[in-house]
């Protein structure tokens, strides 16, 4: 059967993530390979509303596989959340004769894409790009691997100064709703305790654990806290709570912030972005839409967008146990 898709457009939306450029490059080049015209939309859905797009060719994406951020920029568009905004976006889709849309982003971006597809019948395919790794239907999202490697590199440095001064450090990492970054980088960096949104173990447990480690002769410790942690206290409040209850600890706080989203993508994220980009275009070409590409057990898979945004990816309890055992 001959594909109806002659022209596609691609955008990156939501928080940028290392590996988005690799995915963009793959979308552009796979389109060229299959003789599909490819347009890049600048600044996510904002660019679709403002008709900010440019035709790409294989050379437009030279030398970007190794770059962090996103060449075509990103935004969290408030206007696209309105029916009016989406109407303007659709007018530009028609004006530019776009047959399908590739959305590289996280759950908010996929929700926008899904609504757009249902309102205007424009085929949409998602590529999961977020450092949080909180999308259903893929074991890994773009940028997550790079982010956890950035985090452990920084915590290793914090550990040097923590151990030189016999200090207890609280390190806040990203993860508004998900603890994947905290849990994996915490284990990788040998953290004493890890606080994540999915498990509210209470601050008493934290105190008990820190008391224990003091008794067993630990002179310095690192506690990793996801920003969306559920105790109801932020990292500074948790730190001062511990300081008040365990005055023998000299406490410091470090909030890693947006540095976690930057930097050159890891090899894993470059390969993942490349595979996802190829699979996205070829899936669109063979008639799939309203789905997200993902990777599971080393195989590329498709998941309906409405499932991808629901339920989030589940925290692996085994990791919690590993962390508990190894932090004695
Ligand atoms: O969605 C990824 C994420 O990095 C979250 O972990 C974090 O809470 C959020 O983005 C920060 O977003 P912004 O850059 O808009 O402040």
CSV table of C-alpha atoms and ligand atoms in Angstrom, one decimal, residues 14-16 76 130-132 134 174-177 181 227 258 261, ligand 1:
chain,number,residue,atom,x,y,z
A,14,UNK,CA,8.2,20.6,27.4
A,15,UNK,CA,11.5,20.3,29.3
A,16,UNK,CA,14.5,19.7,27.0
A,76,UNK,CA,5.6,24.8,27.5
A,130,UNK,CA,12.2,13.8,29.4
A,131,UNK,CA,15.0,13.3,31.9
A,132,UNK,CA,12.3,12.1,34.4
A,134,UNK,CA,8.1,8.9,33.9
A,174,UNK,CA,14.9,16.6,39.6
A,175,UNK,CA,11.8,14.5,39.4
A,176,UNK,CA,8.6,16.5,40.0
A,177,UNK,CA,6.4,13.4,40.1
A,181,UNK,CA,16.6,9.9,38.8
A,227,UNK,CA,12.1,17.4,44.2
A,258,UNK,CA,18.7,22.5,35.6
A,261,UNK,CA,19.0,18.7,31.9
B,1,LIG,O1,9.9,17.5,33.2
B,1,LIG,C1,11.3,17.5,33.5
B,1,LIG,C2,11.6,18.4,34.6
B,1,LIG,O2,13.0,18.4,34.6
B,1,LIG,C3,11.2,18.1,36.0
B,1,LIG,O3,11.9,17.1,36.7
B,1,LIG,C4,11.3,19.4,36.7
B,1,LIG,O4,10.4,19.5,37.8
B,1,LIG,C5,10.8,20.3,35.6
B,1,LIG,O5,11.2,19.7,34.4
B,1,LIG,C6,11.4,21.7,35.6
B,1,LIG,O6,10.8,22.5,34.6
B,1,LIG,P1,11.1,23.9,34.2
B,1,LIG,O7,12.4,23.9,33.3
B,1,LIG,O8,10.0,24.4,33.4
B,1,LIG,O9,11.3,24.7,35.4
